[in-house]
PDB file of C-alpha atoms in Angstrom:
ATOM      1  CA  MET R   1     152.112 -77.387 114.554  1.00  0.00           C
ATOM      2  CA  GLU R   2     151.768 -79.610 117.624  1.00  0.00           C
ATOM      3  CA  TYR R   3     148.703 -78.996 119.763  1.00  0.00           C
ATOM      4  CA  ALA R   4     150.834 -78.163 122.837  1.00  0.00           C
ATOM      5  CA  ASN R   5     152.558 -75.366 120.887  1.00  0.00           C
ATOM      6  CA  ILE R   6     149.218 -74.149 119.549  1.00  0.00           C
ATOM      7  CA  LEU R   7     147.918 -73.790 123.106  1.00  0.00           C
ATOM      8  CA  LYS R   8     151.028 -71.845 124.156  1.00  0.00           C
ATOM      9  CA  LYS R   9     150.473 -69.311 121.356  1.00  0.00           C
ATOM     10  CA  TYR R  10     146.753 -69.173 122.139  1.00  0.00           C
ATOM     11  CA  LYS R  11     147.291 -68.434 125.849  1.00  0.00           C
ATOM     12  CA  LYS R  12     149.580 -65.475 125.077  1.00  0.00           C
ATOM     13  CA  LEU R  13     146.856 -63.567 123.211  1.00  0.00           C
ATOM     14  CA  ASN R  14     145.084 -60.549 124.682  1.00  0.00           C
ATOM     15  CA  PHE R  15     141.480 -61.760 124.805  1.00  0.00           C
ATOM     16  CA  LYS R  16     138.222 -59.916 125.290  1.00  0.00           C
ATOM     17  CA  ILE R  17     137.051 -61.781 128.374  1.00  0.00           C
ATOM     18  CA  PRO R  18     133.260 -61.810 128.908  1.00  0.00           C
ATOM     19  CA  GLN R  19     132.141 -61.324 132.523  1.00  0.00           C
ATOM     20  CA  GLN R  20     128.805 -62.915 133.366  1.00  0.00           C
ATOM     21  CA  CYS R  21     126.489 -61.644 136.096  1.00  0.00           C
ATOM     22  CA  GLU R  22     126.677 -63.068 139.609  1.00  0.00           C
ATOM     23  CA  ASP R  23     123.287 -64.775 139.422  1.00  0.00           C
ATOM     24  CA  TYR R  24     123.730 -66.369 135.977  1.00  0.00           C
ATOM     25  CA  ASN R  25     123.719 -69.960 137.289  1.00  0.00           C
ATOM     26  CA  GLU R  26     120.563 -69.286 139.287  1.00  0.00           C
ATOM     27  CA  CYS R  27     118.875 -67.756 136.215  1.00  0.00           C
ATOM     28  CA  SER R  28     119.945 -70.661 134.018  1.00  0.00           C
ATOM     29  CA  ASN R  29     118.491 -73.192 136.442  1.00  0.00           C
ATOM     30  CA  PHE R  30     115.271 -71.155 136.732  1.00  0.00           C
ATOM     31  CA  VAL R  31     114.801 -71.107 132.935  1.00  0.00           C
ATOM     32  CA  THR R  32     115.608 -74.763 132.214  1.00  0.00           C
ATOM     33  CA  THR R  33     113.429 -75.928 135.123  1.00  0.00           C
ATOM     34  CA  SER R  34     110.521 -73.722 133.984  1.00  0.00           C
ATOM     35  CA  ILE R  35     110.709 -74.989 130.395  1.00  0.00           C
ATOM     36  CA  GLU R  36     110.755 -78.597 131.566  1.00  0.00           C
ATOM     37  CA  LEU R  37     107.750 -77.960 133.842  1.00  0.00           C
ATOM     38  CA  ILE R  38     105.769 -76.455 130.956  1.00  0.00           C
ATOM     39  CA  ILE R  39     106.473 -79.437 128.687  1.00  0.00           C
ATOM     40  CA  ASP R  40     105.890 -81.935 131.492  1.00  0.00           C
ATOM     41  CA  ASP R  41     102.517 -80.403 132.350  1.00  0.00           C
ATOM     42  CA  ALA R  42     101.474 -80.475 128.668  1.00  0.00           C
ATOM     43  CA  ILE R  43     102.303 -84.188 128.518  1.00  0.00           C
ATOM     44  CA  LYS R  44     100.403 -84.923 131.749  1.00  0.00           C
ATOM     45  CA  LEU R  45      97.349 -83.040 130.431  1.00  0.00           C
ATOM     46  CA  GLY R  46      97.375 -85.054 127.203  1.00  0.00           C
ATOM     47  CA  LYS R  47      98.278 -82.033 125.076  1.00  0.00           C
ATOM     48  CA  ASN R  48     101.264 -83.821 123.607  1.00  0.00           C
ATOM     49  CA  LYS R  49      99.804 -85.283 120.399  1.00  0.00           C
ATOM     50  CA  ILE R  50     100.513 -83.963 116.910  1.00  0.00           C
ATOM     51  CA  ILE R  51      98.067 -85.312 114.320  1.00  0.00           C
ATOM     52  CA  ILE R  52      99.356 -85.287 110.743  1.00  0.00           C
ATOM     53  CA  ASN R  53      96.678 -85.736 108.094  1.00  0.00           C
ATOM     54  CA  THR R  54      97.365 -86.874 104.541  1.00  0.00           C
ATOM     55  CA  ASN R  55      95.369 -87.834 101.455  1.00  0.00           C
ATOM     56  CA  LEU R  56      97.599 -90.878 100.867  1.00  0.00           C
ATOM     57  CA  LYS R  57      95.387 -93.990 100.818  1.00  0.00           C
ATOM     58  CA  ARG R  58      97.890 -96.010 102.789  1.00  0.00           C
ATOM     59  CA  GLY R  59      98.492 -93.243 105.289  1.00  0.00           C
ATOM     60  CA  LEU R  60     101.826 -91.847 106.374  1.00  0.00           C
ATOM     61  CA  PRO R  61     105.003 -93.944 106.032  1.00  0.00           C
ATOM     62  CA  MET R  62     105.632 -93.995 109.775  1.00  0.00           C
ATOM     63  CA  GLU R  63     108.966 -95.810 109.453  1.00  0.00           C
ATOM     64  CA  ASN R  64     110.357 -92.630 107.833  1.00  0.00           C
ATOM     65  CA  ILE R  65     108.340 -90.048 109.770  1.00  0.00           C
ATOM     66  CA  ASN R  66     111.433 -88.989 111.738  1.00  0.00           C
ATOM     67  CA  LYS R  67     112.747 -87.313 108.566  1.00  0.00           C
ATOM     68  CA  ILE R  68     109.988 -84.705 108.747  1.00  0.00           C
ATOM     69  CA  ALA R  69     109.434 -84.711 112.514  1.00  0.00           C
ATOM     70  CA  GLY R  70     111.622 -81.687 113.282  1.00  0.00           C
ATOM     71  CA  PRO R  71     109.354 -78.892 111.945  1.00  0.00           C
ATOM     72  CA  PHE R  72     106.232 -80.486 113.469  1.00  0.00           C
ATOM     73  CA  VAL R  73     107.799 -80.888 116.904  1.00  0.00           C
ATOM     74  CA  GLU R  74     109.276 -77.382 116.748  1.00  0.00           C
ATOM     75  CA  ALA R  75     105.808 -75.969 115.921  1.00  0.00           C
ATOM     76  CA  TRP R  76     104.276 -77.973 118.793  1.00  0.00           C
ATOM     77  CA  ALA R  77     106.843 -76.575 121.227  1.00  0.00           C
ATOM     78  CA  GLN R  78     106.210 -73.013 120.049  1.00  0.00           C
ATOM     79  CA  GLU R  79     102.455 -73.458 120.429  1.00  0.00           C
ATOM     80  CA  THR R  80     102.744 -75.146 123.831  1.00  0.00           C
ATOM     81  CA  LEU R  81     104.919 -72.335 125.195  1.00  0.00           C
ATOM     82  CA  ALA R  82     102.722 -69.620 123.650  1.00  0.00           C
ATOM     83  CA  ASP R  83      99.573 -71.170 125.186  1.00  0.00           C
ATOM     84  CA  VAL R  84     101.015 -70.481 128.647  1.00  0.00           C
ATOM     85  CA  LEU R  85     100.691 -66.749 127.969  1.00  0.00           C
ATOM     86  CA  GLU R  86      96.889 -67.024 127.985  1.00  0.00           C
ATOM     87  CA  ASP R  87      97.251 -66.819 131.754  1.00  0.00           C
ATOM     88  CA  ASP R  88      98.972 -63.517 132.609  1.00  0.00           C
ATOM     89  CA  ASN R  89      99.753 -64.888 136.072  1.00  0.00           C
ATOM     90  CA  ASN R  90     100.949 -68.309 134.962  1.00  0.00           C
ATOM     91  CA  LYS R  91     102.931 -70.256 137.549  1.00  0.00           C
ATOM     92  CA  TYR R  92     105.994 -70.457 135.281  1.00  0.00           C
ATOM     93  CA  CYS R  93     106.437 -66.636 135.240  1.00  0.00           C
ATOM     94  CA  LEU R  94     106.616 -66.729 131.424  1.00  0.00           C
ATOM     95  CA  ILE R  95     105.831 -63.265 130.010  1.00  0.00           C
ATOM     96  CA  ASN R  96     106.746 -63.457 126.309  1.00  0.00           C
ATOM     97  CA  VAL R  97     107.249 -66.003 123.526  1.00  0.00           C
ATOM     98  CA  GLU R  98     108.683 -65.018 120.166  1.00  0.00           C
ATOM     99  CA  THR R  99     109.042 -67.407 117.234  1.00  0.00           C
ATOM    100  CA  LYS R 100     112.134 -66.754 115.149  1.00  0.00           C
ATOM    101  CA  GLU R 101     112.739 -67.151 111.427  1.00  0.00           C
ATOM    102  CA  ARG R 102     114.606 -70.173 110.093  1.00  0.00           C
ATOM    103  CA  LEU R 103     118.046 -68.532 109.830  1.00  0.00           C
ATOM    104  CA  HIS R 104     118.048 -67.269 113.418  1.00  0.00           C
ATOM    105  CA  MET R 105     120.361 -69.115 115.814  1.00  0.00           C
ATOM    106  CA  ALA R 106     117.416 -70.306 117.942  1.00  0.00           C
ATOM    107  CA  ASP R 107     113.831 -71.293 117.189  1.00  0.00           C
ATOM    108  CA  ILE R 108     112.144 -69.459 120.060  1.00  0.00           C
ATOM    109  CA  ILE R 109     112.975 -66.536 122.349  1.00  0.00           C
ATOM    110  CA  LEU R 110     111.440 -66.663 125.823  1.00  0.00           C
ATOM    111  CA  GLN R 111     111.228 -64.034 128.526  1.00  0.00           C
ATOM    112  CA  PHE R 112     110.584 -64.866 132.160  1.00  0.00           C
ATOM    113  CA  LYS R 113     109.752 -62.568 135.041  1.00  0.00           C
ATOM    114  CA  LYS R 114     112.188 -62.899 137.920  1.00  0.00           C
ATOM    115  CA  GLN R 115     113.264 -60.354 140.490  1.00  0.00           C
ATOM    116  CA  ARG R 116     117.012 -59.799 140.389  1.00  0.00           C
ATOM    117  CA  LYS R 117     119.458 -57.251 141.741  1.00  0.00           C
ATOM    118  CA  VAL R 118     119.870 -55.438 138.439  1.00  0.00           C
ATOM    119  CA  GLU R 119     116.703 -56.204 136.479  1.00  0.00           C
ATOM    120  CA  SER R 120     113.410 -58.063 136.738  1.00  0.00           C
ATOM    121  CA  GLY R 121     113.569 -60.546 133.888  1.00  0.00           C
ATOM    122  CA  ILE R 122     115.506 -63.238 132.040  1.00  0.00           C
ATOM    123  CA  THR R 123     115.708 -63.758 128.286  1.00  0.00           C
ATOM    124  CA  ALA R 124     116.572 -67.170 126.855  1.00  0.00           C
ATOM    125  CA  GLU R 125     116.950 -68.438 123.306  1.00  0.00           C
ATOM    126  CA  VAL R 126     115.689 -71.978 122.731  1.00  0.00           C
ATOM    127  CA  ASP R 127     116.766 -74.432 120.049  1.00  0.00           C
ATOM    128  CA  VAL R 128     114.286 -77.324 119.666  1.00  0.00           C
ATOM    129  CA  LYS R 129     115.666 -80.746 118.730  1.00  0.00           C
ATOM    130  CA  ALA R 130     113.417 -83.740 117.941  1.00  0.00           C
ATOM    131  CA  THR R 131     114.313 -87.404 118.319  1.00  0.00           C
ATOM    132  CA  ALA R 132     112.180 -90.509 117.788  1.00  0.00           C
ATOM    133  CA  GLU R 133     111.875 -92.994 120.662  1.00  0.00           C
ATOM    134  CA  ASP R 134     111.434 -95.948 118.298  1.00  0.00           C
ATOM    135  CA  ILE R 135     114.350 -95.090 115.965  1.00  0.00           C
ATOM    136  CA  GLU R 136     117.633 -95.475 117.835  1.00  0.00           C
ATOM    137  CA  SER R 137     119.780 -93.106 115.740  1.00  0.00           C
ATOM    138  CA  SER R 138     117.097 -90.476 115.135  1.00  0.00           C
ATOM    139  CA  GLY R 139     118.440 -87.003 115.938  1.00  0.00           C
ATOM    140  CA  LYS R 140     121.090 -88.513 118.188  1.00  0.00           C
ATOM    141  CA  SER R 141     123.945 -86.127 117.260  1.00  0.00           C
ATOM    142  CA  PRO R 142     122.351 -82.854 116.150  1.00  0.00           C
ATOM    143  CA  ASN R 143     124.097 -79.794 114.781  1.00  0.00           C
ATOM    144  CA  ILE R 144     123.535 -76.871 117.152  1.00  0.00           C
ATOM    145  CA  THR R 145     124.987 -73.820 115.402  1.00  0.00           C
ATOM    146  CA  SER R 146     128.128 -72.539 113.727  1.00  0.00           C
ATOM    147  CA  PHE R 147     131.282 -72.152 115.795  1.00  0.00           C
ATOM    148  CA  ALA R 148     131.913 -68.484 114.942  1.00  0.00           C
ATOM    149  CA  ARG R 149     128.309 -67.493 115.521  1.00  0.00           C
ATOM    150  CA  ILE R 150     127.967 -68.990 118.984  1.00  0.00           C
ATOM    151  CA  ARG R 151     131.480 -67.946 120.045  1.00  0.00           C
ATOM    152  CA  SER R 152     130.703 -64.334 119.099  1.00  0.00           C
ATOM    153  CA  ALA R 153     127.325 -64.416 120.849  1.00  0.00           C
ATOM    154  CA  TYR R 154     128.965 -65.052 124.222  1.00  0.00           C
ATOM    155  CA  VAL R 155     131.479 -62.220 123.749  1.00  0.00           C
ATOM    156  CA  GLU R 156     128.774 -59.762 122.721  1.00  0.00           C
ATOM    157  CA  GLU R 157     126.459 -60.828 125.564  1.00  0.00           C
ATOM    158  CA  PRO R 158     128.241 -62.541 128.500  1.00  0.00           C
ATOM    159  CA  ASP R 159     124.852 -63.530 129.987  1.00  0.00           C
ATOM    160  CA  TYR R 160     123.643 -65.089 126.745  1.00  0.00           C
ATOM    161  CA  LEU R 161     121.390 -68.013 127.694  1.00  0.00           C
ATOM    162  CA  PHE R 162     121.082 -70.614 124.935  1.00  0.00           C
ATOM    163  CA  VAL R 163     118.893 -73.605 125.786  1.00  0.00           C
ATOM    164  CA  ILE R 164     118.725 -76.910 123.921  1.00  0.00           C
ATOM    165  CA  LEU R 165     115.208 -78.358 124.273  1.00  0.00           C
ATOM    166  CA  SER R 166     115.337 -82.054 123.383  1.00  0.00           C
ATOM    167  CA  LEU R 167     111.915 -83.585 122.716  1.00  0.00           C
ATOM    168  CA  LYS R 168     111.513 -87.316 122.199  1.00  0.00           C
ATOM    169  CA  THR R 169     108.522 -88.518 120.182  1.00  0.00           C
ATOM    170  CA  LYS R 170     106.677 -91.803 119.711  1.00  0.00           C
ATOM    171  CA  ASN R 171     104.931 -92.413 116.411  1.00  0.00           C
ATOM    172  CA  THR R 172     101.625 -94.236 115.999  1.00  0.00           C
ATOM    173  CA  LYS R 173     100.118 -95.510 112.757  1.00  0.00           C
ATOM    174  CA  THR R 174      96.320 -95.361 112.751  1.00  0.00           C
ATOM    175  CA  MET R 175      93.772 -97.114 110.551  1.00  0.00           C
ATOM    176  CA  MET R 176      92.898 -93.724 109.080  1.00  0.00           C
ATOM    177  CA  MET R 177      94.896 -91.405 106.845  1.00  0.00           C
ATOM    178  CA  ASP R 178      96.394 -89.810 109.932  1.00  0.00           C
ATOM    179  CA  GLY R 179      99.669 -90.247 111.700  1.00  0.00           C
ATOM    180  CA  ILE R 180     100.010 -89.376 115.380  1.00  0.00           C
ATOM    181  CA  MET R 181     103.288 -88.076 116.715  1.00  0.00           C
ATOM    182  CA  GLU R 182     103.322 -87.987 120.506  1.00  0.00           C
ATOM    183  CA  VAL R 183     105.846 -86.077 122.617  1.00  0.00           C
ATOM    184  CA  VAL R 184     106.775 -88.495 125.386  1.00  0.00           C
ATOM    185  CA  ALA R 185     110.010 -87.217 126.965  1.00  0.00           C
ATOM    186  CA  HIS R 186     111.958 -83.998 127.287  1.00  0.00           C
ATOM    187  CA  ASN R 187     115.140 -82.380 128.558  1.00  0.00           C
ATOM    188  CA  ALA R 188     116.276 -78.761 128.605  1.00  0.00           C
ATOM    189  CA  TYR R 189     120.002 -78.009 128.762  1.00  0.00           C
ATOM    190  CA  ASP R 190     121.928 -74.758 128.976  1.00  0.00           C
ATOM    191  CA  LEU R 191     124.469 -75.161 126.163  1.00  0.00           C
ATOM    192  CA  LYS R 192     127.146 -73.456 128.280  1.00  0.00           C
ATOM    193  CA  PHE R 193     126.844 -76.180 130.934  1.00  0.00           C
ATOM    194  CA  ILE R 194     126.977 -79.244 128.673  1.00  0.00           C
ATOM    195  CA  SER R 195     130.076 -81.276 129.523  1.00  0.00           C
ATOM    196  CA  SER R 196     133.178 -81.069 127.353  1.00  0.00           C
ATOM    197  CA  SER R 197     132.947 -84.760 126.456  1.00  0.00           C
ATOM    198  CA  ASP R 198     129.362 -84.273 125.194  1.00  0.00           C
ATOM    199  CA  ILE R 199     130.243 -81.386 122.854  1.00  0.00           C
ATOM    200  CA  SER R 200     131.986 -82.036 119.560  1.00  0.00           C
ATOM    201  CA  TYR R 201     133.185 -79.832 116.720  1.00  0.00           C
ATOM    202  CA  ASN R 202     132.609 -80.748 113.075  1.00  0.00           C
ATOM    203  CA  PRO R 203     134.895 -78.675 110.813  1.00  0.00           C
ATOM    204  CA  ALA R 204     132.646 -79.160 107.775  1.00  0.00           C
ATOM    205  CA  LEU R 205     130.447 -76.278 106.579  1.00  0.00           C
ATOM    206  CA  GLY R 206     131.760 -72.735 106.976  1.00  0.00           C
ATOM    207  CA  THR R 207     133.450 -72.114 110.319  1.00  0.00           C
ATOM    208  CA  GLY R 208     132.351 -75.577 111.493  1.00  0.00           C
ATOM    209  CA  GLN R 209     129.406 -76.845 113.513  1.00  0.00           C
ATOM    210  CA  ILE R 210     129.044 -77.347 117.256  1.00  0.00           C
ATOM    211  CA  GLN R 211     127.310 -80.677 117.864  1.00  0.00           C
ATOM    212  CA  ILE R 212     126.010 -82.747 120.777  1.00  0.00           C
ATOM    213  CA  ARG R 213     127.531 -86.254 120.653  1.00  0.00           C
ATOM    214  CA  ASP R 214     124.446 -88.015 122.029  1.00  0.00           C
ATOM    215  CA  ILE R 215     121.542 -85.798 123.003  1.00  0.00           C
ATOM    216  CA  HIS R 216     119.899 -88.694 124.886  1.00  0.00           C
ATOM    217  CA  TYR R 217     122.761 -88.871 127.384  1.00  0.00           C
ATOM    218  CA  VAL R 218     124.094 -85.479 128.424  1.00  0.00           C
ATOM    219  CA  THR R 219     125.987 -84.597 131.589  1.00  0.00           C
ATOM    220  CA  ILE R 220     126.278 -81.116 133.051  1.00  0.00           C
ATOM    221  CA  GLU R 221     129.372 -79.153 134.092  1.00  0.00           C
ATOM    222  CA  GLU R 222     128.832 -75.639 135.416  1.00  0.00           C
ATOM    223  CA  ARG R 223     131.314 -73.134 134.001  1.00  0.00           C
ATOM    224  CA  THR R 224     131.672 -69.417 133.333  1.00  0.00           C
ATOM    225  CA  THR R 225     131.113 -67.771 129.966  1.00  0.00           C
ATOM    226  CA  TRP R 226     134.854 -67.281 129.538  1.00  0.00           C
ATOM    227  CA  GLU R 227     135.538 -70.931 130.367  1.00  0.00           C
ATOM    228  CA  PHE R 228     132.996 -71.940 127.746  1.00  0.00           C
ATOM    229  CA  CYS R 229     134.580 -69.681 125.113  1.00  0.00           C
ATOM    230  CA  GLN R 230     137.925 -71.339 125.829  1.00  0.00           C
ATOM    231  CA  LEU R 231     136.326 -74.780 125.552  1.00  0.00           C
ATOM    232  CA  LEU R 232     134.900 -73.913 122.135  1.00  0.00           C
ATOM    233  CA  ASP R 233     138.253 -72.525 121.014  1.00  0.00           C
ATOM    234  CA  LYS R 234     140.104 -75.668 122.050  1.00  0.00           C
ATOM    235  CA  LYS R 235     137.654 -77.863 120.119  1.00  0.00           C
ATOM    236  CA  PHE R 236     138.389 -75.755 117.028  1.00  0.00           C
ATOM    237  CA  LEU R 237     142.154 -75.633 117.583  1.00  0.00           C
ATOM    238  CA  ALA R 238     142.338 -79.412 117.919  1.00  0.00           C
ATOM    239  CA  SER R 239     140.631 -79.863 114.547  1.00  0.00           C
ATOM    240  CA  LYS R 240     142.218 -79.848 111.090  1.00  0.00           C
ATOM    241  CA  LYS R 241     141.468 -76.125 110.778  1.00  0.00           C
ATOM    242  CA  GLY R 242     144.083 -75.310 113.405  1.00  0.00           C
ATOM    243  CA  TYR R 243     145.531 -72.111 114.816  1.00  0.00           C
ATOM    244  CA  ASP R 244     145.836 -69.915 111.714  1.00  0.00           C
ATOM    245  CA  GLU R 245     142.181 -70.364 110.765  1.00  0.00           C
ATOM    246  CA  TRP R 246     141.123 -69.708 114.347  1.00  0.00           C
ATOM    247  CA  LEU R 247     143.232 -66.512 114.508  1.00  0.00           C
ATOM    248  CA  LYS R 248     141.597 -65.189 111.322  1.00  0.00           C
ATOM    249  CA  LEU R 249     138.184 -65.676 112.908  1.00  0.00           C
ATOM    250  CA  ALA R 250     139.332 -64.159 116.215  1.00  0.00           C
ATOM    251  CA  LYS R 251     140.454 -60.971 114.445  1.00  0.00           C
ATOM    252  CA  GLN R 252     137.407 -60.856 112.178  1.00  0.00           C
ATOM    253  CA  HIS R 253     134.943 -61.193 115.065  1.00  0.00           C
ATOM    254  CA  ALA R 254     136.974 -59.189 117.606  1.00  0.00           C
ATOM    255  CA  TRP R 255     137.495 -61.961 120.150  1.00  0.00           C
ATOM    256  CA  ILE R 256     140.938 -60.562 120.831  1.00  0.00           C
ATOM    257  CA  LYS R 257     141.918 -56.944 121.376  1.00  0.00           C
ATOM    258  CA  SER R 258     142.893 -54.888 118.340  1.00  0.00           C
ATOM    259  CA  ASN R 259     146.618 -54.719 119.106  1.00  0.00           C
ATOM    260  CA  GLU R 260     147.014 -58.427 118.296  1.00  0.00           C
TER     261      GLU R 260
END
């Protein structure tokens, strides 16, 4: 089926359209800015070094350290964010940090205090991605999460705030049996606002994976939750999986109303 005909069929469906709150964009900017400030301050204070000790006589093979960097950098991020809570009146208004198990969609759940019309807080889920400054291809095009999982999350919670925290590291080989991994750069992106050209869909593995083409160079496009759901759908529909596979998922996960 030609893509133009697929889109015609798609547009005729009776969708469940998520309606985000009026201040979503403001909340998103507040969260991403706060996360970047926390990481930036940790770097400025010299709290950005991860020391990895080994009993290997020749020390760590630093040319391959990027292969195990992810869990170390993720743990550093969790610890750095949790340390902020030692000050109940911290300037970032962070009030809770929760580390999630491996199979959860995100690595960390954060809660910030912010006065709003309806409530007084913001919850954000954070996915930590590590890249190595001295290895050009390291972590460049990471998998984010499965298509069906993230698509459903935005229908179930129109204000779902999913942040990609990209941390760039520099590795140093010492004369000892230690390796030092240093966090040297950072960016926090709201997944919903990452530009269409920067998001790709890989049909391999289950319902397929949402990926960032190049996490080092990301541009932002503000859009609504419904616009983002449509963007995700179109990435799927343009793939080899096509319309019939998408429709099965739409019915299974209740993205369209039951009379379809």
